[in-house]
Amino acid sequence: MSNWLYDALTTAPDAALWIDNADGRRLTYGDLRALSGRLAHALADYGVEPGDRVAVQTDKSPEALALYMAVVRAGAIYLPLNTAYTSTELAYFLEDAEPRLFVCAPKRRDEALALGVAVATLGVDGVEGDLLALASKQPHSFQSVRRGPDDLAAILYTSGTTGRSKGAMLTHRNLLSNSLMLKNFWRFTSDDVLIHALPIYHTHGLFVASNIVALAGASMIFMPKFDAAAVLAAMPRATAIMGVPTFYTRLVQEPDFNRQTTASLRLMISGSAPLLAETHQKVAELTGHAVLERYGMTETNMNTSNPYDGSRIAGTVGPALPGVELRIVDPASGKPVPDGEIGMIEVKGENVFQGYWRQPDKTAAEFRADGFFITGDLGQRDAQGYVSIVGRGKDLIITGGFNVYPKEVEAEIDALPGVVESAVIGLPHGDFGEAVTAVIVAEPNARQSESDIVSALKIRLAAFKNPKRIIFVDELPRNAMGKVQKALLRQTYAKLYAEQA
Ligand code: AMP
């Protein structure tokens, strides 16, 4: 094989459909080969050489996805950036990653140039940008640069919910081994049509969804963003959908989300954030589908998945995937804990990244001597091997010397009548160190007061787990992948107990 990842991603026949785009354009695998070839020539014209980083912050389009493949073909390292990042944030990433080229949306060209990097533009909706203009003058065939399994294919910055984002270095082997295994595990074939409404700057939409589809020679209905009505309209043409939990919480509110409209689907997958058991049940009630929940992260790709055949258990992320070793340990000693006990989730396998870009100390701190990566997620495993995520280790609350796992308190609050959802956080408190605090979204006409909730919880939870204060909000702050931003909540309410400090 000359280019380990690219070659595997493009074995489908030329005429096979790759993308059915929201604007009506249909691109085949032949188009992908030609487009990525032209773009790879254009990158070379911009001076990109094997091993260089190419940072990309563009709107979602088939061309933007072909650019990822072109960078890989050119032997360079693909570095996608969230479209929401501001100039100040970009300055950090560009300084840290030192890309040879930064590809951005035409509207951000001047802003990008001010950051002192080489800039090319790639647009959508008729605004082509200079990269595609240059590519269109290039030959479509390109001799892919030789890359082996241990060469870097991508650097993905973590979402940085705690502290600065770190660049996770992923090799051709990391990406290909995980995607190949998932393609088989979730039974993707060239007959599949996946609804793709995820962003492509994040591992979920970029690698899990797009790589699996390409490996299978399947096709995607490609949408610029999630829109419940548009997704619903596309469903009769699709066989599978991959989404974050928000997709499903929105879909269940659509009157047409039912057995008929979802009849052609064989698989609904959820990940990137916890899917409420209630949503899982609601989808099953309305459509007859058991959503398959899986767990992964930027650094490791996918680690666990509920089974394709067999029970998909709500509130769990399933057993470890083939080729992934997973253990749950006492965070302090690193010793495995018995089944059913909460501990730190650690993983090892071909899926696990090579470390953080230019951060040897942080890398060393997150790996054990025997090669296991410390995920930072707390979880427990049952006797059947199913893993449940309890939350991020950094979200654990220590109050008066006791450990409180937010998920346990959230589950009790969410079960109360009139509550839509909740986020439980620890806030600085003079007496307890941290005080358990609940941020709650109530149903529109619900009338419970703070004290009603606290007294309802009193009979369900040990006193030290019971929230000291309840804050009602209209909605919880979430990032684009549907993760509740607890660090932001902690910051917003940092002074709540200041008078006790
Ligand atoms: P990211 O690197 O942005 O993909 O975020 C990875 C983190 O998302 C993991 O470390 C988990 O904390 C969380 N996560 C991913 N999938 C799930 C899931 N199915 N349930 C709960 N948390 C999840």
Tab-separated table of C-alpha atoms and ligand atoms in Angstrom, residues 156-161 202-204 245 270-275 292-304 315-317 373 375-378 388-393 395 407 479 481 483, ligand 1:
chain	number	residue	atom	x	y	z
A	156	LEU	CA	-7.211	16.982	16.473
A	157	TYR	CA	-7.388	19.490	19.257
A	158	THR	CA	-9.446	18.308	22.215
A	159	SER	CA	-12.522	20.365	23.017
A	160	GLY	CA	-10.691	21.879	25.969
A	161	THR	CA	-13.563	21.897	28.462
A	202	HIS	CA	-14.719	16.754	15.202
A	203	THR	CA	-13.783	13.072	15.386
A	204	HIS	CA	-17.423	11.930	15.298
A	245	PRO	CA	-27.937	12.914	21.843
A	270	SER	CA	-25.625	8.008	19.429
A	271	GLY	CA	-22.428	9.214	21.029
A	272	SER	CA	-20.166	12.104	22.113
A	273	ALA	CA	-22.307	12.820	25.172
A	274	PRO	CA	-24.649	10.765	27.373
A	275	LEU	CA	-28.006	9.796	25.878
A	292	LEU	CA	-27.092	2.044	19.746
A	293	GLU	CA	-24.977	4.111	22.133
A	294	ARG	CA	-21.201	4.067	21.934
A	295	TYR	CA	-18.360	5.839	23.729
A	296	GLY	CA	-15.190	7.340	22.375
A	297	MET	CA	-13.034	10.423	22.420
A	298	THR	CA	-10.716	12.479	20.240
A	299	GLU	CA	-7.630	10.749	21.645
A	300	THR	CA	-8.825	7.182	21.217
A	301	ASN	CA	-11.523	7.045	18.541
A	302	MET	CA	-14.188	4.564	19.667
A	303	ASN	CA	-13.690	2.459	22.794
A	304	THR	CA	-16.997	0.759	23.571
A	315	GLY	CA	-27.750	4.354	30.088
A	316	THR	CA	-24.741	2.185	29.144
A	317	VAL	CA	-22.178	2.541	26.380
A	373	PHE	CA	-4.292	5.764	28.418
A	375	THR	CA	-9.263	8.672	29.704
A	376	GLY	CA	-10.339	11.043	32.488
A	377	ASP	CA	-13.799	9.446	32.418
A	378	LEU	CA	-15.181	7.747	35.491
A	388	SER	CA	-21.633	3.020	32.199
A	389	ILE	CA	-20.043	6.462	32.219
A	390	VAL	CA	-20.472	8.339	35.469
A	391	GLY	CA	-18.891	11.583	34.295
A	392	ARG	CA	-15.572	13.295	33.760
A	393	GLY	CA	-13.131	12.783	36.634
A	395	ASP	CA	-16.495	16.885	37.462
A	407	LYS	CA	-24.656	11.504	37.480
A	479	ASN	CA	-21.074	22.762	23.031
A	481	MET	CA	-21.361	18.081	20.243
A	483	LYS	CA	-21.802	18.156	25.884
B	1	AMP	P1	-14.450	14.401	22.475
B	1	AMP	O1	-12.986	14.214	22.588
B	1	AMP	O2	-14.867	15.785	22.158
B	1	AMP	O3	-15.055	13.396	21.525
B	1	AMP	O4	-15.069	14.107	23.903
B	1	AMP	C1	-14.886	12.841	24.485
B	1	AMP	C2	-15.647	12.743	25.762
B	1	AMP	O5	-17.063	12.744	25.503
B	1	AMP	C3	-15.402	11.453	26.483
B	1	AMP	O6	-14.192	11.482	27.210
B	1	AMP	C4	-16.627	11.351	27.355
B	1	AMP	O7	-16.481	12.154	28.514
B	1	AMP	C5	-17.718	11.959	26.476
B	1	AMP	N1	-18.514	10.924	25.785
B	1	AMP	C6	-18.370	10.437	24.542
B	1	AMP	N2	-19.329	9.527	24.265
B	1	AMP	C7	-20.094	9.429	25.373
B	1	AMP	C8	-21.244	8.661	25.737
B	1	AMP	N3	-21.833	7.825	24.884
B	1	AMP	N4	-21.744	8.829	26.991
B	1	AMP	C9	-21.172	9.688	27.864
B	1	AMP	N5	-20.107	10.448	27.580
B	1	AMP	C10	-19.568	10.318	26.351
